[in-house]
């Protein structure tokens, strides 16, 4: 929280009345089936990287209908390499844009808020391994299945319907609130980076990623790499005259596991990370090599990511990584025989963040979390997420208190991804109560608007 | 050689006269620049798998111009699985056909001959690694560079121009001769299999693969496989809930190296193979896995080949291979956690052959080889080629003496493939002298034809 925000205390900052709280909770319940319908529509959108225009058009329309001031925001690639929030991009961004919806009260009394959610999703893998088509939202018991249902279209629906509920309760926020529907979280973070770099800041940001209704205390810094190695192609009749690029790639991967182990060992000295399982988490996400079944393959490329700790500069970790690969190239007897492996940075290069315990934002969220599961839910737990989160950008580059808190989901990035609808309902309530308390509320002037939604 | 062939001895089978030999050698020399031009045209044809129609049309025209009876021969896929010369195919063959050119003398006195050459080539890898464009035939000193120059368009040019030289010398063969310009050698052997299965046989077959002017004494049996493994995808934040299919594939490859070592150990008991370097030669030609940089990958597929010894049934080796992979799947702690790896047979499944020393065909070739490098070249050497050759089909499935003998080439299946033109000239002479001696010659009746070429 900025000093300015601390000074914005006003009558609206007093605890929500029980009546208002109950009205908000009831409004979430009343709209919940519509929220699930909306979420299902979002899941139907195949918003893979570069294909987000469809879902963003839907989100844009949803926000316009609700009276937000809405802007499309194209990623300005000239900022990449200039503004520290950006990571290297390997694609053009013509068809990938953020949608930013803003509500500004006539008089601002409370603390401003950004609700951020990303719309991009990762590929589904073989759709035949799914119970249902990955893009056919399917309700089964408490779960809604579909790629992106948990990560994080449910969270986006929660943000929108939480603010709806405040209005439906006859209230309006007394501080500016923004909804950022962003692209590129799954690869570079450049969607959120663009929102931040263009001056869209607030006194807090809340990102409803699927966190099992827990708060993220810290995340890991992440760097995403591609390594290409060239061997010497040959005919199988003279294997020894060739050097297999696939074999060399496998050797490099094998060595990188030692780097992962070394970085994991550092966890004992890192606050919050000491009991995290595999905080560095080297994963090789893709590999592609060779072009003919009966030739010693000439080239192989693999992509992956590796993590480190809040406070570590990603540039230092990149240097360490590059030096490690160079050492492998110099010392491994097989890799020696290849041309120098080429390391490229093809996605996020970003530091991790820590949400220092004891912040006002966390305190307000913790109260909202308990109150959402009326009459009294369990206390808010916090944990470490050893992965990249857009929250890091706000925390690291703008010092904004960043809360990552969202519904229970299973199998994100995997087969049969699903989100718990009862959890989504609770989280929507938590966000609504959090926004009401953080921004402050007063009886709505614009009754017509309240009735409309 | 068949009994029938042995009975075909006639006056024409006596040694070539010195005058005729010299006329033939001179005719090869006189046409050699035209041969290089023709070879260059062949190299310009991008005859990758499935794209052989262009080069075959050129070969067809060249044979028609020379007065051959020419047929296009489409591969009859109904024969696959029925005739033992065929291997599994994974593509359709609409655009892949053999060209068969036949010359039949009015009266056949000598032994018939097939000259076989494949026109399909393997991919080039990154063309930027080549000194010149792979499909721009480039002469540099004694070498002609280009993909397929050595393997084996030079050999095809040698076959055609060798027979041209006999005619240009004012002679005609006294036995039927066929030129088989076939597809699919680099993957399944189904081009040559189709020629054989359709009854195109002869008393000997000669295949001018690039063998450095040596004779192939034996080759290895080969099976070509694809293995697909499915893991459990996951988000990097919970790596331990996933099973990386790429990691599992690497483990399987690692185990397969032990199978290769075991098969290599058998060489000590195998005639001709005891001093071959890596006779089993497991090569992993391609790999492709995962679809997102920051997910634990759900599937991975790799393709490769492994060899064994003449006399071994490929079906037995396939069973042993499959059982080995099943054991890995049952016993390796990581692969255990995947669904059973799927082994598919996607190319050659073919036995090796041995050319028993002492055959008449070898003897005639050995004399031609010496005489071609006038006045007296070095004796013919024989060696083992631990790779698939179309010759195996003729030898194993039809008992036809199969001679694989061709020019010096370097970097086949590799970067900057090239063929020695001085060697190609010698080999063309050897083939011409071999054909003249094997089939027999007499003065040409059709002087006009002889003058035409």
PDB file of C-alpha atoms in Angstrom, chain B residues 15-211:
ATOM      1  CA  UNK B  15      35.740 -62.682 -72.869  1.00  0.00           C
ATOM      2  CA  UNK B  16      35.143 -59.291 -74.413  1.00  0.00           C
ATOM      3  CA  UNK B  17      37.651 -58.601 -77.130  1.00  0.00           C
ATOM      4  CA  UNK B  18      40.190 -55.954 -76.283  1.00  0.00           C
ATOM      5  CA  UNK B  19      38.882 -53.874 -79.157  1.00  0.00           C
ATOM      6  CA  UNK B  20      35.309 -53.963 -77.858  1.00  0.00           C
ATOM      7  CA  UNK B  21      36.482 -53.233 -74.349  1.00  0.00           C
ATOM      8  CA  UNK B  22      38.410 -50.229 -75.535  1.00  0.00           C
ATOM      9  CA  UNK B  23      35.493 -49.002 -77.635  1.00  0.00           C
ATOM     10  CA  UNK B  24      33.225 -49.186 -74.585  1.00  0.00           C
ATOM     11  CA  UNK B  25      35.702 -47.405 -72.319  1.00  0.00           C
ATOM     12  CA  UNK B  26      36.174 -44.688 -74.917  1.00  0.00           C
ATOM     13  CA  UNK B  27      32.424 -44.304 -75.317  1.00  0.00           C
ATOM     14  CA  UNK B  28      32.048 -43.726 -71.558  1.00  0.00           C
ATOM     15  CA  UNK B  29      34.761 -41.083 -71.708  1.00  0.00           C
ATOM     16  CA  UNK B  30      33.231 -39.380 -74.716  1.00  0.00           C
ATOM     17  CA  UNK B  31      29.793 -39.129 -73.105  1.00  0.00           C
ATOM     18  CA  UNK B  32      30.991 -38.306 -69.635  1.00  0.00           C
ATOM     19  CA  UNK B  33      30.364 -34.552 -69.684  1.00  0.00           C
ATOM     20  CA  UNK B  34      26.836 -35.285 -70.915  1.00  0.00           C
ATOM     21  CA  UNK B  35      26.510 -37.788 -68.068  1.00  0.00           C
ATOM     22  CA  UNK B  36      27.506 -35.123 -65.526  1.00  0.00           C
ATOM     23  CA  UNK B  37      24.965 -32.761 -67.067  1.00  0.00           C
ATOM     24  CA  UNK B  38      22.313 -35.466 -66.795  1.00  0.00           C
ATOM     25  CA  UNK B  39      23.311 -36.212 -63.198  1.00  0.00           C
ATOM     26  CA  UNK B  40      23.145 -32.497 -62.396  1.00  0.00           C
ATOM     27  CA  UNK B  41      19.589 -32.407 -63.733  1.00  0.00           C
ATOM     28  CA  UNK B  42      18.709 -35.312 -61.452  1.00  0.00           C
ATOM     29  CA  UNK B  43      20.221 -33.541 -58.441  1.00  0.00           C
ATOM     30  CA  UNK B  44      18.091 -30.497 -59.218  1.00  0.00           C
ATOM     31  CA  UNK B  45      14.982 -32.623 -58.742  1.00  0.00           C
ATOM     32  CA  UNK B  46      13.842 -32.412 -55.111  1.00  0.00           C
ATOM     33  CA  UNK B  47      12.922 -36.087 -54.959  1.00  0.00           C
ATOM     34  CA  UNK B  48      12.101 -36.302 -51.270  1.00  0.00           C
ATOM     35  CA  UNK B  49       9.699 -39.024 -50.206  1.00  0.00           C
ATOM     36  CA  UNK B  50       6.360 -38.502 -51.919  1.00  0.00           C
ATOM     37  CA  UNK B  51       7.898 -35.971 -54.318  1.00  0.00           C
ATOM     38  CA  UNK B  52       9.532 -38.358 -56.792  1.00  0.00           C
ATOM     39  CA  UNK B  53       7.147 -37.724 -59.694  1.00  0.00           C
ATOM     40  CA  UNK B  54       9.330 -34.983 -61.184  1.00  0.00           C
ATOM     41  CA  UNK B  55      12.541 -36.969 -61.329  1.00  0.00           C
ATOM     42  CA  UNK B  56      10.729 -40.096 -62.485  1.00  0.00           C
ATOM     43  CA  UNK B  57       9.214 -38.166 -65.365  1.00  0.00           C
ATOM     44  CA  UNK B  58      12.740 -37.097 -66.392  1.00  0.00           C
ATOM     45  CA  UNK B  59      14.085 -40.639 -66.111  1.00  0.00           C
ATOM     46  CA  UNK B  60      11.126 -41.972 -68.059  1.00  0.00           C
ATOM     47  CA  UNK B  61      11.808 -39.489 -70.865  1.00  0.00           C
ATOM     48  CA  UNK B  62      15.526 -40.326 -70.867  1.00  0.00           C
ATOM     49  CA  UNK B  63      14.793 -44.037 -71.241  1.00  0.00           C
ATOM     50  CA  UNK B  64      12.120 -43.470 -73.882  1.00  0.00           C
ATOM     51  CA  UNK B  65      14.558 -41.329 -75.887  1.00  0.00           C
ATOM     52  CA  UNK B  66      16.985 -44.247 -75.806  1.00  0.00           C
ATOM     53  CA  UNK B  67      14.437 -46.692 -77.141  1.00  0.00           C
ATOM     54  CA  UNK B  68      13.682 -48.624 -73.972  1.00  0.00           C
ATOM     55  CA  UNK B  69      10.254 -50.082 -73.449  1.00  0.00           C
ATOM     56  CA  UNK B  70       9.231 -47.991 -70.462  1.00  0.00           C
ATOM     57  CA  UNK B  71       6.540 -48.509 -67.827  1.00  0.00           C
ATOM     58  CA  UNK B  72       5.422 -46.570 -64.845  1.00  0.00           C
ATOM     59  CA  UNK B  73       4.762 -48.884 -61.972  1.00  0.00           C
ATOM     60  CA  UNK B  74       2.565 -47.813 -59.071  1.00  0.00           C
ATOM     61  CA  UNK B  75       3.096 -49.592 -55.759  1.00  0.00           C
ATOM     62  CA  UNK B  76       0.173 -51.943 -55.159  1.00  0.00           C
ATOM     63  CA  UNK B  77      -0.504 -51.462 -51.479  1.00  0.00           C
ATOM     64  CA  UNK B  78      -2.659 -54.586 -51.427  1.00  0.00           C
ATOM     65  CA  UNK B  79       0.595 -56.540 -51.640  1.00  0.00           C
ATOM     66  CA  UNK B  80       1.871 -55.065 -48.383  1.00  0.00           C
ATOM     67  CA  UNK B  81       1.545 -57.740 -45.719  1.00  0.00           C
ATOM     68  CA  UNK B  82       1.020 -60.338 -48.444  1.00  0.00           C
ATOM     69  CA  UNK B  83       4.353 -60.440 -50.254  1.00  0.00           C
ATOM     70  CA  UNK B  84       7.361 -60.837 -47.946  1.00  0.00           C
ATOM     71  CA  UNK B  85       9.471 -58.263 -49.795  1.00  0.00           C
ATOM     72  CA  UNK B  86       7.204 -55.440 -48.611  1.00  0.00           C
ATOM     73  CA  UNK B  87       7.567 -53.458 -45.414  1.00  0.00           C
ATOM     74  CA  UNK B  88       4.890 -51.469 -43.585  1.00  0.00           C
ATOM     75  CA  UNK B  89       3.990 -48.178 -45.223  1.00  0.00           C
ATOM     76  CA  UNK B  90       2.716 -45.102 -43.450  1.00  0.00           C
ATOM     77  CA  UNK B  91       1.900 -43.021 -46.516  1.00  0.00           C
ATOM     78  CA  UNK B  92      -0.172 -43.457 -49.628  1.00  0.00           C
ATOM     79  CA  UNK B  93       1.665 -44.032 -52.883  1.00  0.00           C
ATOM     80  CA  UNK B  94      -0.442 -42.162 -55.442  1.00  0.00           C
ATOM     81  CA  UNK B  95       2.463 -39.956 -56.462  1.00  0.00           C
ATOM     82  CA  UNK B  96       5.287 -42.427 -55.941  1.00  0.00           C
ATOM     83  CA  UNK B  97       5.923 -44.818 -58.791  1.00  0.00           C
ATOM     84  CA  UNK B  98       8.791 -46.754 -60.250  1.00  0.00           C
ATOM     85  CA  UNK B  99      10.037 -46.350 -63.808  1.00  0.00           C
ATOM     86  CA  UNK B 100      11.059 -49.592 -65.473  1.00  0.00           C
ATOM     87  CA  UNK B 101      12.892 -49.525 -68.767  1.00  0.00           C
ATOM     88  CA  UNK B 102      13.546 -52.778 -70.637  1.00  0.00           C
ATOM     89  CA  UNK B 103      15.699 -53.658 -73.608  1.00  0.00           C
ATOM     90  CA  UNK B 104      15.057 -57.095 -75.042  1.00  0.00           C
ATOM     91  CA  UNK B 105      17.254 -58.437 -77.856  1.00  0.00           C
ATOM     92  CA  UNK B 106      15.615 -60.268 -80.751  1.00  0.00           C
ATOM     93  CA  UNK B 107      17.371 -63.438 -79.650  1.00  0.00           C
ATOM     94  CA  UNK B 108      18.501 -63.853 -76.058  1.00  0.00           C
ATOM     95  CA  UNK B 109      21.757 -65.745 -75.652  1.00  0.00           C
ATOM     96  CA  UNK B 110      23.366 -64.341 -72.498  1.00  0.00           C
ATOM     97  CA  UNK B 111      22.338 -63.760 -68.899  1.00  0.00           C
ATOM     98  CA  UNK B 112      19.772 -61.153 -68.072  1.00  0.00           C
ATOM     99  CA  UNK B 113      20.510 -58.207 -65.824  1.00  0.00           C
ATOM    100  CA  UNK B 114      18.705 -55.643 -63.726  1.00  0.00           C
ATOM    101  CA  UNK B 115      20.389 -52.324 -63.000  1.00  0.00           C
ATOM    102  CA  UNK B 116      18.529 -50.867 -60.045  1.00  0.00           C
ATOM    103  CA  UNK B 117      18.815 -47.399 -58.557  1.00  0.00           C
ATOM    104  CA  UNK B 118      16.583 -45.440 -56.197  1.00  0.00           C
ATOM    105  CA  UNK B 119      15.657 -41.845 -56.854  1.00  0.00           C
ATOM    106  CA  UNK B 120      14.302 -40.938 -53.423  1.00  0.00           C
ATOM    107  CA  UNK B 121      16.528 -38.855 -51.193  1.00  0.00           C
ATOM    108  CA  UNK B 122      16.564 -37.931 -47.519  1.00  0.00           C
ATOM    109  CA  UNK B 123      15.969 -34.378 -46.254  1.00  0.00           C
ATOM    110  CA  UNK B 124      18.819 -31.888 -46.320  1.00  0.00           C
ATOM    111  CA  UNK B 125      18.778 -30.558 -42.775  1.00  0.00           C
ATOM    112  CA  UNK B 126      19.349 -26.828 -42.467  1.00  0.00           C
ATOM    113  CA  UNK B 127      20.330 -25.763 -46.022  1.00  0.00           C
ATOM    114  CA  UNK B 128      22.383 -22.930 -44.542  1.00  0.00           C
ATOM    115  CA  UNK B 129      24.876 -25.482 -43.286  1.00  0.00           C
ATOM    116  CA  UNK B 130      25.676 -26.440 -46.897  1.00  0.00           C
ATOM    117  CA  UNK B 131      28.355 -24.667 -48.914  1.00  0.00           C
ATOM    118  CA  UNK B 132      25.830 -24.353 -51.752  1.00  0.00           C
ATOM    119  CA  UNK B 133      22.113 -24.924 -51.952  1.00  0.00           C
ATOM    120  CA  UNK B 134      21.591 -28.700 -51.574  1.00  0.00           C
ATOM    121  CA  UNK B 135      19.584 -28.794 -54.785  1.00  0.00           C
ATOM    122  CA  UNK B 136      21.977 -26.680 -56.806  1.00  0.00           C
ATOM    123  CA  UNK B 137      24.428 -29.221 -58.215  1.00  0.00           C
ATOM    124  CA  UNK B 138      27.846 -27.666 -57.825  1.00  0.00           C
ATOM    125  CA  UNK B 139      31.102 -28.920 -59.283  1.00  0.00           C
ATOM    126  CA  UNK B 140      34.174 -28.244 -57.228  1.00  0.00           C
ATOM    127  CA  UNK B 141      37.338 -30.004 -58.376  1.00  0.00           C
ATOM    128  CA  UNK B 142      36.591 -33.698 -58.723  1.00  0.00           C
ATOM    129  CA  UNK B 143      33.359 -33.446 -56.721  1.00  0.00           C
ATOM    130  CA  UNK B 144      29.763 -32.848 -57.634  1.00  0.00           C
ATOM    131  CA  UNK B 145      27.873 -31.569 -54.599  1.00  0.00           C
ATOM    132  CA  UNK B 146      24.179 -31.899 -53.920  1.00  0.00           C
ATOM    133  CA  UNK B 147      21.663 -33.936 -51.934  1.00  0.00           C
ATOM    134  CA  UNK B 148      21.368 -37.283 -53.659  1.00  0.00           C
ATOM    135  CA  UNK B 149      24.463 -36.761 -55.819  1.00  0.00           C
ATOM    136  CA  UNK B 150      26.056 -39.802 -54.196  1.00  0.00           C
ATOM    137  CA  UNK B 151      23.022 -41.582 -52.771  1.00  0.00           C
ATOM    138  CA  UNK B 152      22.331 -42.477 -55.476  1.00  0.00           C
ATOM    139  CA  UNK B 153      21.655 -40.363 -58.512  1.00  0.00           C
ATOM    140  CA  UNK B 154      25.256 -40.817 -59.683  1.00  0.00           C
ATOM    141  CA  UNK B 155      24.594 -44.561 -59.694  1.00  0.00           C
ATOM    142  CA  UNK B 156      21.461 -44.088 -61.760  1.00  0.00           C
ATOM    143  CA  UNK B 157      23.401 -42.015 -64.274  1.00  0.00           C
ATOM    144  CA  UNK B 158      26.081 -44.731 -64.351  1.00  0.00           C
ATOM    145  CA  UNK B 159      23.510 -47.413 -65.167  1.00  0.00           C
ATOM    146  CA  UNK B 160      21.991 -45.430 -68.019  1.00  0.00           C
ATOM    147  CA  UNK B 161      25.277 -44.186 -69.482  1.00  0.00           C
ATOM    148  CA  UNK B 162      26.968 -47.584 -69.138  1.00  0.00           C
ATOM    149  CA  UNK B 163      24.356 -49.107 -71.412  1.00  0.00           C
ATOM    150  CA  UNK B 164      24.589 -46.070 -73.701  1.00  0.00           C
ATOM    151  CA  UNK B 165      28.329 -46.705 -74.048  1.00  0.00           C
ATOM    152  CA  UNK B 166      27.784 -50.275 -75.203  1.00  0.00           C
ATOM    153  CA  UNK B 167      25.556 -49.014 -77.954  1.00  0.00           C
ATOM    154  CA  UNK B 168      27.857 -46.133 -78.788  1.00  0.00           C
ATOM    155  CA  UNK B 169      30.618 -48.740 -79.170  1.00  0.00           C
ATOM    156  CA  UNK B 170      28.544 -50.298 -81.947  1.00  0.00           C
ATOM    157  CA  UNK B 171      27.474 -53.250 -79.813  1.00  0.00           C
ATOM    158  CA  UNK B 172      24.255 -54.625 -78.492  1.00  0.00           C
ATOM    159  CA  UNK B 173      23.606 -56.861 -75.508  1.00  0.00           C
ATOM    160  CA  UNK B 174      22.530 -60.404 -76.209  1.00  0.00           C
ATOM    161  CA  UNK B 175      20.342 -60.743 -73.116  1.00  0.00           C
ATOM    162  CA  UNK B 176      17.496 -58.676 -71.670  1.00  0.00           C
ATOM    163  CA  UNK B 177      18.507 -55.778 -69.503  1.00  0.00           C
ATOM    164  CA  UNK B 178      16.239 -53.737 -67.269  1.00  0.00           C
ATOM    165  CA  UNK B 179      16.784 -50.380 -65.623  1.00  0.00           C
ATOM    166  CA  UNK B 180      14.715 -50.006 -62.451  1.00  0.00           C
ATOM    167  CA  UNK B 181      14.421 -46.444 -61.255  1.00  0.00           C
ATOM    168  CA  UNK B 182      12.681 -47.023 -57.932  1.00  0.00           C
ATOM    169  CA  UNK B 183      11.219 -45.056 -55.039  1.00  0.00           C
ATOM    170  CA  UNK B 184      11.079 -45.681 -51.284  1.00  0.00           C
ATOM    171  CA  UNK B 185      14.555 -47.160 -50.734  1.00  0.00           C
ATOM    172  CA  UNK B 186      15.295 -44.685 -47.985  1.00  0.00           C
ATOM    173  CA  UNK B 187      12.361 -45.740 -45.873  1.00  0.00           C
ATOM    174  CA  UNK B 188      10.568 -48.998 -46.712  1.00  0.00           C
ATOM    175  CA  UNK B 189      12.147 -50.607 -49.772  1.00  0.00           C
ATOM    176  CA  UNK B 190       8.655 -50.873 -51.191  1.00  0.00           C
ATOM    177  CA  UNK B 191       9.688 -49.506 -54.592  1.00  0.00           C
ATOM    178  CA  UNK B 192      12.107 -52.359 -55.240  1.00  0.00           C
ATOM    179  CA  UNK B 193       9.663 -54.745 -53.547  1.00  0.00           C
ATOM    180  CA  UNK B 194       7.027 -53.774 -56.100  1.00  0.00           C
ATOM    181  CA  UNK B 195       9.421 -54.317 -59.002  1.00  0.00           C
ATOM    182  CA  UNK B 196      10.314 -57.734 -57.639  1.00  0.00           C
ATOM    183  CA  UNK B 197       6.770 -58.758 -56.711  1.00  0.00           C
ATOM    184  CA  UNK B 198       5.562 -57.860 -60.193  1.00  0.00           C
ATOM    185  CA  UNK B 199       7.884 -60.473 -61.645  1.00  0.00           C
ATOM    186  CA  UNK B 200      10.732 -58.268 -62.790  1.00  0.00           C
ATOM    187  CA  UNK B 201      13.603 -60.660 -62.164  1.00  0.00           C
ATOM    188  CA  UNK B 202      16.902 -61.422 -63.901  1.00  0.00           C
ATOM    189  CA  UNK B 203      20.006 -63.552 -63.602  1.00  0.00           C
ATOM    190  CA  UNK B 204      21.747 -60.807 -61.643  1.00  0.00           C
ATOM    191  CA  UNK B 205      21.027 -57.418 -60.218  1.00  0.00           C
ATOM    192  CA  UNK B 206      23.565 -54.662 -59.873  1.00  0.00           C
ATOM    193  CA  UNK B 207      22.835 -51.634 -57.700  1.00  0.00           C
ATOM    194  CA  UNK B 208      25.346 -48.780 -57.945  1.00  0.00           C
ATOM    195  CA  UNK B 209      24.907 -47.421 -54.423  1.00  0.00           C
ATOM    196  CA  UNK B 210      27.850 -45.295 -53.277  1.00  0.00           C
ATOM    197  CA  UNK B 211      30.294 -47.954 -52.037  1.00  0.00           C
TER     198      UNK B 211
END
